[in-house]
């Protein structure tokens, strides 16, 4: 069986970051990046619904080590991000490490050999270091609705878009009002679809104010990296300022609330529609959405609002919680992803065959967001308490990758075969995060994918700022490694 030094599972933003970092540090050796799909990009490969775009400013939503001076807009489209990621893969020399069409079906730690054993759809593999970069928005949720099987029209999730469907003139039912729904709903209306949105909870929406970046600006950024860096730093600081509104109910939250209510007031003249679109929970409890065309699509009558959940299908009629019965030709689920219970946890077994899903039976935990006790030499990226609502995922992923590379680097240069945390360290880390989340807006009484319904803990979000996350992980990198459980020479059996 082929034995490798390092395997990265997933070729999205995190997997690319990990591969690039290890390569830059001279640690990539015979590293493989396994990807079940046939392209890189993860979220940005899969999400191709009309209108897909990012709501974090483009110059923040990129790798710090690969700044792009030529983003076309303040906010990038999904296609622009996907194209950027493709360039990064090529420029960072990752192409030769990629293995597409390789689905990992099981991962188990072999204590005797101190290796991870992987089953994949292309045969078994073994490795010393296993990096899970499978994303948190990769397992779509389709609600288990009564009578769904009686619906005969096309059904899709926002992340499994079927562009062959003729939306024009169709009656489209969109389920959900999250970040994906507010982007695709106006676009469906523009395609001529008679669209109804099933709203279980109204969303807080603030202005997006997208605009092209002036050519003089992109030319300046291309000429002058320091100007680009300063632009990025200013955007970072602006995003970080948004954190205060999430953790304390003071003037910042009130200002955010007023911005959203003014936006609704300016865009929706009809008082009754405005009432239905006004959230009944604190702003920031769920992700705050950015849109300039969602409310106008509803206010113009191009899109109908059903102010209750879709609860059942009766053939091609959607049955809402309100009792309304709405004929539907095409059903679109913008119902999010299984983020708090990631499916990969069901196929990872650590010491003594312990399943990661068992380890996480009360919700995800980790030490320093990337290490779990009993799972040696396993690094999870984008896992527990590593997401943000107010700043860029790239900042968080790069901080995790920095720590991961530090630990792997020390494994390579010191007589250490195993990097593993302890139960106590993992529990202390989680307890501190729990304490920091206690009075936050995320626990103020809404349901969201930030919170695990088994424990009521905030398991997805880092409760602090992005800068605090970076500093906390840098501190961990300064800690001594635990004494090696055993030291054995590692002999690779494969050349990539
Ligand atoms: P989401 O935020 O989890 O939203 C799912 C929506 O489905 C919610 O509105 C939920 O209602 C609703 N829902 C579920 N079952 C329903 C039912 N039976 N009837 C009516 N509504 C139902 O999912 P998402 O919009 O795909 O976004 C997921 C995450 O992806 C975001 O938070 C964000 O991190 C990321 N994203 C980012 C961008 C970006 O621009 N950066 C764009 C798209 C997505 P409740 O609120 O009542 O639960």
Short mmCIF file of C-alpha atoms and ligand atoms in Angstrom, two decimals:
data_model
loop_
_atom_site.label_atom_id
_atom_site.label_comp_id
_atom_site.label_asym_id
_atom_site.label_seq_id
_atom_site.Cartn_x
_atom_site.Cartn_y
_atom_site.Cartn_z
CA UNK A 1 0.00 0.00 0.00
CA UNK A 2 1.28 3.47 -0.81
CA UNK A 3 2.48 5.35 2.29
CA UNK A 4 2.87 9.10 2.13
CA UNK A 5 4.11 11.76 4.47
CA UNK A 6 1.07 14.03 4.14
CA UNK A 7 -2.45 13.78 2.76
CA UNK A 8 -4.77 16.76 2.53
CA UNK A 9 -8.43 15.91 1.98
CA UNK A 10 -10.25 18.62 0.06
CA UNK A 11 -9.09 21.17 -2.51
CA UNK A 12 -11.17 24.18 -1.50
CA UNK A 13 -9.89 27.37 0.10
CA UNK A 14 -8.48 25.55 3.15
CA UNK A 15 -6.90 22.64 1.28
CA UNK A 16 -5.23 25.01 -1.17
CA UNK A 17 -3.97 27.17 1.71
CA UNK A 18 -2.56 24.11 3.50
CA UNK A 19 -0.88 22.75 0.37
CA UNK A 20 0.61 26.11 -0.54
CA UNK A 21 1.93 26.69 2.98
CA UNK A 22 3.55 23.25 3.26
CA UNK A 23 5.10 23.68 -0.17
CA UNK A 24 6.45 27.13 0.66
CA UNK A 25 7.94 25.77 3.90
CA UNK A 26 9.58 22.85 2.09
CA UNK A 27 7.32 20.44 3.96
CA UNK A 28 5.23 19.14 1.10
CA UNK A 29 7.45 16.13 0.28
CA UNK A 30 5.22 13.48 -1.14
CA UNK A 31 2.04 15.32 -0.21
CA UNK A 32 -1.21 14.46 -1.98
CA UNK A 33 -4.36 16.56 -2.08
CA UNK A 34 -7.35 14.28 -2.53
CA UNK A 35 -10.50 15.81 -3.98
CA UNK A 36 -13.73 13.92 -4.60
CA UNK A 37 -14.85 16.29 -7.35
CA UNK A 38 -13.05 16.87 -10.61
CA UNK A 39 -11.95 20.42 -9.94
CA UNK A 40 -10.58 22.58 -7.14
CA UNK A 41 -12.60 25.30 -5.43
CA UNK A 42 -14.97 23.62 -2.96
CA UNK A 43 -17.79 26.04 -2.17
CA UNK A 44 -16.95 28.21 -5.16
CA UNK A 45 -16.89 25.26 -7.53
CA UNK A 46 -20.20 23.86 -6.26
CA UNK A 47 -22.22 27.05 -5.80
CA UNK A 48 -23.09 28.24 -9.29
CA UNK A 49 -26.62 29.48 -8.68
CA UNK A 50 -27.50 32.72 -10.47
CA UNK A 51 -26.16 35.66 -8.52
CA UNK A 52 -23.63 33.70 -6.47
CA UNK A 53 -21.16 36.14 -5.01
CA UNK A 54 -19.25 36.89 -1.85
CA UNK A 55 -20.38 39.39 0.76
CA UNK A 56 -16.87 39.96 2.14
CA UNK A 57 -14.91 42.62 0.21
CA UNK A 58 -12.83 41.07 -2.58
CA UNK A 59 -9.47 42.32 -1.31
CA UNK A 60 -10.10 40.59 2.02
CA UNK A 61 -11.44 37.42 0.46
CA UNK A 62 -8.09 36.24 -0.90
CA UNK A 63 -4.85 34.74 0.39
CA UNK A 64 -2.53 37.29 2.01
CA UNK A 65 0.33 35.56 0.21
CA UNK A 66 -1.36 35.96 -3.20
CA UNK A 67 -2.93 39.43 -3.24
CA UNK A 68 -4.86 40.12 -6.41
CA UNK A 69 -4.63 43.77 -7.51
CA UNK A 70 -7.22 43.30 -10.23
CA UNK A 71 -10.51 42.34 -8.58
CA UNK A 72 -13.20 43.80 -10.82
CA UNK A 73 -15.71 44.69 -8.13
CA UNK A 74 -15.82 45.60 -4.47
CA UNK A 75 -17.45 42.17 -3.97
CA UNK A 76 -16.37 39.25 -6.15
CA UNK A 77 -18.66 36.95 -8.06
CA UNK A 78 -18.37 33.24 -7.42
CA UNK A 79 -16.85 32.78 -10.88
CA UNK A 80 -14.13 35.38 -10.20
CA UNK A 81 -13.19 33.67 -6.93
CA UNK A 82 -13.11 30.26 -8.59
CA UNK A 83 -10.85 31.62 -11.32
CA UNK A 84 -8.55 33.22 -8.71
CA UNK A 85 -8.31 29.91 -6.81
CA UNK A 86 -7.37 28.14 -10.05
CA UNK A 87 -4.56 30.65 -10.61
CA UNK A 88 -3.29 30.17 -7.06
CA UNK A 89 -3.19 26.38 -7.46
CA UNK A 90 -1.13 26.70 -10.64
CA UNK A 91 1.17 29.45 -9.35
CA UNK A 92 1.81 27.67 -6.04
CA UNK A 93 2.81 24.47 -7.85
CA UNK A 94 -0.04 22.42 -6.41
CA UNK A 95 -1.29 20.87 -9.65
CA UNK A 96 1.05 17.88 -9.43
CA UNK A 97 -0.15 17.13 -5.89
CA UNK A 98 -3.86 17.00 -6.78
CA UNK A 99 -5.80 13.78 -7.26
CA UNK A 100 -9.33 14.47 -8.48
CA UNK A 101 -12.25 12.05 -8.43
CA UNK A 102 -10.91 10.52 -5.21
CA UNK A 103 -13.53 10.22 -2.52
CA UNK A 104 -12.18 9.29 0.90
CA UNK A 105 -14.63 6.84 2.46
CA UNK A 106 -12.84 5.96 5.72
CA UNK A 107 -9.85 7.22 7.76
CA UNK A 108 -8.47 5.24 10.70
CA UNK A 109 -5.43 5.73 12.92
CA UNK A 110 -3.17 2.68 13.08
CA UNK A 111 -1.57 2.82 16.52
CA UNK A 112 1.02 0.12 15.85
CA UNK A 113 2.43 1.79 12.75
CA UNK A 114 1.57 5.35 13.81
CA UNK A 115 -0.03 6.07 10.49
CA UNK A 116 -3.41 7.04 9.15
CA UNK A 117 -5.02 4.46 6.87
CA UNK A 118 -7.42 5.77 4.27
CA UNK A 119 -9.94 3.97 2.11
CA UNK A 120 -10.66 5.87 -1.06
CA UNK A 121 -12.64 5.21 -4.20
CA UNK A 122 -9.26 4.88 -5.92
CA UNK A 123 -7.79 2.39 -3.47
CA UNK A 124 -6.19 2.50 -0.02
CA UNK A 125 -3.50 4.94 1.08
CA UNK A 126 -1.51 5.50 4.27
CA UNK A 127 0.02 8.68 5.60
CA UNK A 128 1.71 10.06 8.67
CA UNK A 129 0.01 13.46 8.69
CA UNK A 130 -3.65 13.83 7.77
CA UNK A 131 -5.16 17.25 7.09
CA UNK A 132 -8.93 17.48 6.80
CA UNK A 133 -9.92 20.48 4.71
CA UNK A 134 -13.35 19.34 3.62
CA UNK A 135 -15.21 22.57 4.35
CA UNK A 136 -18.21 23.30 6.47
CA UNK A 137 -20.54 24.17 3.62
CA UNK A 138 -20.14 20.95 1.67
CA UNK A 139 -23.05 18.79 2.87
CA UNK A 140 -26.33 20.37 1.73
CA UNK A 141 -29.42 20.01 3.92
CA UNK A 142 -32.71 19.10 2.26
CA UNK A 143 -35.43 19.22 4.93
CA UNK A 144 -37.32 16.01 5.50
CA UNK A 145 -40.71 17.30 4.31
CA UNK A 146 -43.85 15.20 4.22
CA UNK A 147 -44.86 14.39 0.66
CA UNK A 148 -41.60 15.55 -0.92
CA UNK A 149 -41.61 12.34 -2.97
CA UNK A 150 -44.95 13.34 -4.52
CA UNK A 151 -43.43 16.45 -6.13
CA UNK A 152 -42.78 15.73 -9.81
CA UNK A 153 -40.90 18.87 -10.92
CA UNK A 154 -37.18 19.62 -10.72
CA UNK A 155 -35.76 19.84 -7.20
CA UNK A 156 -32.39 21.40 -6.43
CA UNK A 157 -30.36 22.78 -3.56
CA UNK A 158 -28.62 26.13 -3.94
CA UNK A 159 -25.30 24.24 -4.04
CA UNK A 160 -26.45 21.64 -6.61
CA UNK A 161 -27.83 24.06 -9.18
CA UNK A 162 -29.36 22.61 -12.33
CA UNK A 163 -28.84 25.27 -15.00
CA UNK A 164 -30.63 23.12 -17.60
CA UNK A 165 -33.99 23.90 -15.96
CA UNK A 166 -36.05 26.49 -17.81
CA UNK A 167 -36.92 28.94 -15.03
CA UNK A 168 -38.57 31.54 -17.24
CA UNK A 169 -42.31 31.25 -16.88
CA UNK A 170 -42.02 28.55 -14.21
CA UNK A 171 -43.50 28.82 -10.74
CA UNK A 172 -40.46 28.50 -8.50
CA UNK A 173 -40.68 27.91 -4.77
CA UNK A 174 -37.55 29.01 -2.88
CA UNK A 175 -37.21 27.61 0.62
CA UNK A 176 -35.11 29.74 2.96
CA UNK A 177 -34.02 33.33 3.49
CA UNK A 178 -30.30 32.95 4.23
CA UNK A 179 -27.25 34.35 2.40
CA UNK A 180 -27.79 32.05 -0.58
CA UNK A 181 -31.52 32.80 -0.94
CA UNK A 182 -31.16 36.58 -0.94
CA UNK A 183 -28.65 36.33 -3.76
CA UNK A 184 -30.56 33.93 -5.98
CA UNK A 185 -34.15 35.15 -5.47
CA UNK A 186 -33.77 38.46 -7.39
CA UNK A 187 -31.96 36.60 -10.17
CA UNK A 188 -34.79 34.09 -10.51
CA UNK A 189 -37.22 36.97 -10.85
CA UNK A 190 -34.95 38.51 -13.51
CA UNK A 191 -35.07 35.20 -15.40
CA UNK A 192 -38.85 35.54 -15.52
CA UNK A 193 -39.67 32.94 -12.89
CA UNK A 194 -42.84 33.46 -10.86
CA UNK A 195 -41.07 33.06 -7.54
CA UNK A 196 -42.42 32.48 -4.04
CA UNK A 197 -40.10 32.61 -1.04
CA UNK A 198 -40.98 30.46 1.96
CA UNK A 199 -39.74 32.50 4.91
CA UNK A 200 -39.52 30.73 8.24
CA UNK A 201 -37.50 33.58 9.74
CA UNK A 202 -37.04 37.04 8.31
CA UNK A 203 -33.43 38.01 7.67
CA UNK A 204 -31.62 41.15 8.76
CA UNK A 205 -30.39 42.78 5.55
CA UNK A 206 -28.04 45.76 5.19
CA UNK A 207 -26.97 47.64 2.04
CA UNK A 208 -24.37 45.95 -0.12
CA UNK A 209 -23.22 48.93 -2.21
CA UNK A 210 -21.26 46.89 -4.70
CA UNK A 211 -19.38 48.85 -7.36
CA UNK A 212 -16.72 48.25 -9.98
CA UNK A 213 -13.18 49.04 -8.88
CA UNK A 214 -11.92 51.95 -10.98
CA UNK A 215 -9.20 50.93 -13.49
CA UNK A 216 -6.91 53.63 -12.05
CA UNK A 217 -7.23 51.89 -8.68
CA UNK A 218 -6.41 48.40 -9.99
CA UNK A 219 -3.48 49.83 -11.96
CA UNK A 220 -2.20 51.51 -8.81
CA UNK A 221 -2.59 48.28 -6.80
CA UNK A 222 -0.74 46.35 -9.52
CA UNK A 223 2.11 48.89 -9.53
CA UNK A 224 2.31 49.46 -5.81
CA UNK A 225 1.96 46.43 -3.49
CA UNK A 226 2.19 48.72 -0.45
CA UNK A 227 -0.97 50.56 -1.56
CA UNK A 228 -2.76 47.24 -2.00
CA UNK A 229 -1.57 46.12 1.42
CA UNK A 230 -2.82 49.37 2.99
CA UNK A 231 -6.20 48.94 1.25
CA UNK A 232 -6.45 45.42 2.58
CA UNK A 233 -5.45 46.47 6.10
CA UNK A 234 -8.12 49.19 6.08
CA UNK A 235 -10.78 46.68 4.98
CA UNK A 236 -9.63 44.27 7.69
CA UNK A 237 -9.89 46.96 10.38
CA UNK A 238 -13.34 47.99 9.11
CA UNK A 239 -14.56 44.38 9.26
CA UNK A 240 -13.10 43.88 12.74
CA UNK A 241 -15.02 46.91 13.98
CA UNK A 242 -18.20 44.95 13.19
CA UNK A 243 -17.39 42.49 15.98
CA UNK A 244 -18.40 44.78 18.84
CA UNK A 245 -22.03 44.72 17.76
CA UNK A 246 -22.00 40.91 18.11
CA UNK A 247 -20.65 40.73 21.63
CA UNK A 248 -22.26 43.64 23.41
CA UNK A 249 -25.67 45.21 23.11
CA UNK A 250 -24.47 48.78 22.94
CA UNK A 251 -24.42 51.64 20.48
CA UNK A 252 -22.69 49.55 17.79
CA UNK A 253 -25.50 47.00 17.73
CA UNK A 254 -28.11 49.72 17.77
CA UNK A 255 -26.37 51.41 14.82
CA UNK A 256 -26.33 48.12 12.90
CA UNK A 257 -30.01 47.53 13.71
CA UNK A 258 -30.91 51.04 12.53
CA UNK A 259 -28.92 50.59 9.30
CA UNK A 260 -30.91 47.46 8.54
CA UNK A 261 -34.29 48.94 9.50
CA UNK A 262 -33.59 52.09 7.43
CA UNK A 263 -32.67 49.89 4.48
CA UNK A 264 -35.95 47.98 4.78
CA UNK A 265 -37.89 51.22 5.17
CA UNK A 266 -36.21 52.78 2.13
CA UNK A 267 -36.79 49.78 -0.10
CA UNK A 268 -40.24 48.52 0.96
CA UNK A 269 -43.05 51.07 1.01
CA UNK A 270 -45.82 48.63 1.89
CA UNK A 271 -46.26 48.63 5.67
CA UNK A 272 -47.63 45.07 5.89
CA UNK A 273 -44.81 43.65 3.76
CA UNK A 274 -42.32 45.58 5.89
CA UNK A 275 -43.83 44.08 9.02
CA UNK A 276 -43.47 40.58 7.60
CA UNK A 277 -39.86 41.23 6.61
CA UNK A 278 -38.90 42.57 10.04
CA UNK A 279 -36.96 39.95 12.02
CA UNK A 280 -38.18 39.01 15.49
CA UNK A 281 -34.72 38.23 16.86
CA UNK A 282 -31.57 40.26 17.54
CA UNK A 283 -29.49 41.49 14.63
CA UNK A 284 -26.30 39.43 14.32
CA UNK A 285 -27.82 36.32 15.90
CA UNK A 286 -27.85 34.80 12.42
CA UNK A 287 -25.55 36.01 9.64
CA UNK A 288 -26.34 39.62 8.68
CA UNK A 289 -27.05 39.66 4.94
CA UNK A 290 -25.92 42.21 2.35
CA UNK A 291 -28.28 42.89 -0.52
CA UNK A 292 -29.59 45.80 -2.55
CA UNK A 293 -31.93 43.78 -4.76
CA UNK A 294 -33.69 41.33 -2.43
CA UNK A 295 -36.20 43.77 -0.92
CA UNK A 296 -36.91 45.47 -4.28
CA UNK A 297 -37.69 42.07 -5.84
CA UNK A 298 -40.30 41.52 -3.11
CA UNK A 299 -41.58 45.09 -3.05
CA UNK A 300 -42.14 45.14 -6.82
CA UNK A 301 -44.32 42.06 -6.61
CA UNK A 302 -41.92 40.13 -8.89
CA UNK A 303 -41.40 37.76 -5.96
CA UNK A 304 -44.13 36.69 -3.55
CA UNK A 305 -43.43 36.27 0.15
CA UNK A 306 -44.98 33.35 2.03
CA UNK A 307 -44.24 34.36 5.62
CA UNK A 308 -44.03 30.83 6.98
CA UNK A 309 -42.05 27.64 6.51
CA UNK A 310 -42.67 25.09 3.80
CA UNK A 311 -43.92 22.10 5.79
CA UNK A 312 -45.12 19.63 3.16
CA UNK A 313 -45.64 18.92 -0.51
CA UNK A 314 -48.94 17.67 -1.84
CA UNK A 315 -47.94 16.72 -5.36
CA UNK A 316 -46.87 19.96 -6.99
CA UNK A 317 -48.44 22.12 -4.31
CA UNK A 318 -46.31 23.51 -1.51
CA UNK A 319 -48.06 23.51 1.85
CA UNK A 320 -46.91 26.30 4.15
CA UNK A 321 -47.11 26.36 7.95
CA UNK A 322 -49.71 29.12 7.59
CA UNK A 323 -51.93 26.66 5.69
CA UNK A 324 -51.35 28.42 2.36
CA UNK A 325 -51.20 26.06 -0.63
CA UNK A 326 -48.91 27.32 -3.37
CA UNK A 327 -48.56 25.62 -6.79
CA UNK A 328 -44.91 25.04 -7.66
CA UNK A 329 -43.16 23.80 -10.82
CA UNK A 330 -39.56 23.99 -9.58
CA UNK A 331 -38.46 23.61 -5.97
CA UNK A 332 -35.25 25.33 -4.81
CA UNK A 333 -33.88 24.56 -1.37
CA UNK A 334 -31.68 27.38 -0.06
CA UNK A 335 -31.72 25.56 3.25
CA UNK A 336 -28.06 25.58 4.16
CA UNK A 337 -25.55 22.94 5.14
CA UNK A 338 -24.88 20.35 7.79
CA UNK A 339 -22.24 22.43 9.54
CA UNK A 340 -22.52 21.53 13.23
CA UNK A 341 -22.59 17.79 12.45
CA UNK A 342 -20.06 17.45 9.65
CA UNK A 343 -20.50 14.14 7.83
CA UNK A 344 -16.73 13.51 7.76
CA UNK A 345 -16.86 12.89 11.54
CA UNK A 346 -18.67 9.63 10.76
CA UNK A 347 -15.72 8.24 8.81
CA UNK A 348 -12.74 9.27 10.97
CA UNK A 349 -11.53 6.86 13.67
CA UNK A 350 -8.73 7.82 16.05
CA UNK A 351 -7.02 5.86 18.83
CA UNK A 352 -8.83 2.66 19.85
CA UNK A 353 -11.16 2.99 16.90
CA UNK A 354 -12.95 5.96 18.47
CA UNK A 355 -15.17 7.70 15.97
CA UNK A 356 -14.77 11.47 15.67
CA UNK A 357 -18.58 11.71 15.65
CA UNK A 358 -18.54 10.07 19.12
CA UNK A 359 -15.86 12.46 20.31
CA UNK A 360 -18.13 15.26 19.07
CA UNK A 361 -21.39 13.72 20.26
CA UNK A 362 -22.24 16.87 22.26
CA UNK A 363 -20.89 19.20 19.60
CA UNK A 364 -17.55 19.96 18.00
CA UNK A 365 -14.52 20.78 20.13
CA UNK A 366 -10.81 21.12 19.40
CA UNK A 367 -7.67 22.50 20.90
CA UNK A 368 -6.55 25.61 19.03
CA UNK A 369 -9.36 24.84 16.58
CA UNK A 370 -7.32 22.19 14.74
CA UNK A 371 -6.34 19.35 17.15
CA UNK A 372 -8.48 16.74 18.89
CA UNK A 373 -7.38 14.47 21.76
CA UNK A 374 -7.16 10.86 20.62
CA UNK A 375 -6.66 11.83 16.99
CA UNK A 376 -2.89 12.01 16.58
CA UNK A 377 -1.34 13.83 13.64
CA UNK A 378 -4.78 14.91 12.46
CA UNK A 379 -5.32 18.57 11.66
CA UNK A 380 -8.84 19.82 10.99
CA UNK A 381 -9.15 23.10 9.12
CA UNK A 382 -12.30 25.19 9.19
CA UNK A 383 -13.54 22.98 12.01
CA UNK A 384 -14.70 23.85 15.55
CA UNK A 385 -14.97 27.54 16.50
CA UNK A 386 -13.06 28.73 13.45
CA UNK A 387 -15.74 30.61 11.51
CA UNK A 388 -16.61 34.30 11.71
CA UNK A 389 -19.71 36.30 10.93
CA UNK A 390 -17.92 39.63 10.60
CA UNK A 391 -14.66 39.07 8.73
CA UNK A 392 -12.99 36.94 6.09
CA UNK A 393 -12.70 33.15 6.24
CA UNK A 394 -9.29 33.50 4.59
CA UNK A 395 -7.87 35.22 7.69
CA UNK A 396 -9.04 32.34 9.88
CA UNK A 397 -7.87 29.60 7.54
CA UNK A 398 -4.43 31.15 7.15
CA UNK A 399 -4.04 31.37 10.94
CA UNK A 400 -4.91 27.67 11.27
CA UNK A 401 -2.57 26.73 8.45
CA UNK A 402 0.23 28.77 10.04
CA UNK A 403 -0.08 26.79 13.28
CA UNK A 404 -0.48 23.49 11.44
CA UNK A 405 2.69 24.12 9.42
CA UNK A 406 4.57 25.12 12.57
CA UNK A 407 3.66 21.82 14.24
CA UNK A 408 4.41 19.74 11.16
CA UNK A 409 7.69 21.59 10.72
CA UNK A 410 8.72 20.76 14.26
CA UNK A 411 7.73 17.13 13.73
CA UNK A 412 10.12 17.09 10.79
CA UNK A 413 13.08 18.61 12.59
CA UNK A 414 12.74 17.24 16.10
CA UNK A 415 12.52 13.63 17.24
CA UNK A 416 8.76 13.78 17.45
CA UNK A 417 6.55 11.36 15.61
CA UNK A 418 3.23 12.40 17.06
CA UNK A 419 1.49 15.71 17.52
CA UNK A 420 -1.55 15.26 19.69
CA UNK A 421 -3.42 17.33 22.21
CA UNK A 422 -4.86 16.19 25.53
CA UNK A 423 -8.47 15.99 26.67
CA UNK A 424 -7.74 18.60 29.33
CA UNK A 425 -6.26 21.07 26.84
CA UNK A 426 -9.17 20.59 24.46
CA UNK A 427 -11.75 21.00 27.22
CA UNK A 428 -10.07 24.10 28.66
CA UNK A 429 -9.94 25.71 25.22
CA UNK A 430 -13.66 25.00 24.69
CA UNK A 431 -14.59 26.20 28.18
CA UNK A 432 -12.89 29.54 27.51
CA UNK A 433 -14.75 29.91 24.23
CA UNK A 434 -18.04 28.99 25.91
CA UNK A 435 -17.46 31.67 28.52
CA UNK A 436 -16.68 34.23 25.81
CA UNK A 437 -19.90 33.33 23.95
CA UNK A 438 -22.23 33.43 26.94
CA UNK A 439 -23.47 36.98 26.56
CA UNK A 440 -23.01 37.17 22.81
CA UNK A 441 -25.75 37.85 20.31
CA UNK A 442 -25.41 34.30 18.93
CA UNK A 443 -27.03 32.94 22.10
CA UNK A 444 -29.70 35.63 22.28
CA UNK A 445 -32.53 33.33 21.26
CA UNK A 446 -32.57 32.54 17.54
CA UNK A 447 -31.76 29.24 15.84
CA UNK A 448 -28.70 29.28 13.64
CA UNK A 449 -26.04 26.95 12.32
CA UNK A 450 -23.54 28.67 14.59
CA UNK A 451 -25.06 26.82 17.57
CA UNK A 452 -25.15 23.05 18.14
CA UNK A 453 -28.68 22.00 19.03
CA UNK A 454 -27.42 19.09 21.18
CA UNK A 455 -25.56 21.27 23.64
CA UNK A 456 -26.67 24.82 22.94
CA UNK A 457 -22.98 25.71 22.55
CA UNK A 458 -21.61 27.99 19.87
CA UNK A 459 -19.45 25.42 18.07
CA UNK A 460 -18.94 27.05 14.68
CA UNK A 461 -17.94 30.59 15.53
CA UNK A 462 -14.82 31.95 17.09
CA UNK A 463 -16.28 34.40 19.63
CA UNK A 464 -13.51 36.97 19.33
CA UNK A 465 -12.06 39.03 16.51
CA UNK A 466 -10.02 37.60 13.66
CA UNK A 467 -6.94 39.30 15.10
CA UNK A 468 -7.54 37.63 18.48
CA UNK A 469 -7.75 34.27 16.72
CA UNK A 470 -4.44 34.89 14.98
CA UNK A 471 -2.77 35.85 18.27
CA UNK A 472 -4.24 32.91 20.18
CA UNK A 473 -2.97 30.43 17.60
CA UNK A 474 0.45 32.10 17.50
CA UNK A 475 0.66 31.55 21.26
CA UNK A 476 -0.05 27.86 20.76
CA UNK A 477 2.76 27.70 18.20
CA UNK A 478 5.14 28.89 20.93
CA UNK A 479 4.24 26.02 23.27
CA UNK A 480 6.58 23.06 23.51
CA UNK A 481 5.45 19.98 21.68
CA UNK A 482 4.33 17.12 23.91
CA UNK A 483 6.97 14.46 24.46
CA UNK A 484 6.93 11.97 21.65
CA UNK A 485 4.88 8.92 22.36
CA UNK A 486 7.42 7.07 20.35
CA UNK A 487 10.01 7.93 17.81
CA UNK A 488 10.47 5.90 14.72
CA UNK A 489 12.00 6.72 11.40
CA UNK A 490 9.41 7.47 8.79
CA UNK A 491 10.04 5.89 5.42
CA UNK A 492 7.92 7.03 2.56
CA UNK A 493 7.07 4.56 -0.13
CA UNK A 494 5.89 6.87 -2.82
CA UNK A 495 7.10 9.69 -4.96
CA UNK A 496 4.47 12.15 -6.08
P1 LIG B 1 -28.50 29.16 5.92
O1 LIG B 1 -27.89 30.44 6.31
O2 LIG B 1 -28.30 27.99 6.82
O3 LIG B 1 -30.03 29.42 5.69
C1 LIG B 1 -30.93 28.37 5.53
C2 LIG B 1 -32.30 28.96 5.42
O4 LIG B 1 -33.23 27.91 5.18
C3 LIG B 1 -32.76 29.68 6.68
O5 LIG B 1 -33.39 30.86 6.30
C4 LIG B 1 -33.73 28.67 7.29
O6 LIG B 1 -34.70 29.26 8.11
C5 LIG B 1 -34.35 28.15 6.03
N1 LIG B 1 -35.17 26.95 6.13
C6 LIG B 1 -34.80 25.69 6.45
N2 LIG B 1 -35.86 24.87 6.35
C7 LIG B 1 -36.93 25.61 5.97
C8 LIG B 1 -38.30 25.37 5.70
N3 LIG B 1 -38.82 24.14 5.78
N4 LIG B 1 -39.08 26.41 5.29
C9 LIG B 1 -38.58 27.66 5.17
N5 LIG B 1 -37.30 27.94 5.44
C10 LIG B 1 -36.48 26.94 5.82
O7 LIG B 1 -27.99 28.68 4.45
P2 LIG B 1 -27.35 29.52 3.26
O8 LIG B 1 -28.17 30.68 2.89
O9 LIG B 1 -27.01 28.55 2.19
O10 LIG B 1 -26.04 30.08 3.89
C11 LIG B 1 -25.15 29.22 4.58
C12 LIG B 1 -23.87 29.94 4.82
O11 LIG B 1 -23.19 29.99 3.58
C13 LIG B 1 -23.98 31.40 5.21
O12 LIG B 1 -24.22 31.64 6.54
C14 LIG B 1 -22.64 31.92 4.79
O13 LIG B 1 -21.65 31.65 5.72
C15 LIG B 1 -22.40 31.10 3.55
N6 LIG B 1 -22.74 31.92 2.38
C16 LIG B 1 -21.98 33.00 2.21
C17 LIG B 1 -22.22 33.81 1.16
C18 LIG B 1 -21.33 34.98 1.01
O14 LIG B 1 -21.66 35.85 0.27
N7 LIG B 1 -20.19 35.04 1.72
C19 LIG B 1 -23.23 33.54 0.26
C20 LIG B 1 -24.00 32.41 0.45
C21 LIG B 1 -23.75 31.60 1.53
P3 LIG B 1 -34.39 29.62 9.67
O15 LIG B 1 -33.56 30.87 9.64
O16 LIG B 1 -35.71 29.81 10.27
O17 LIG B 1 -33.65 28.45 10.24
#
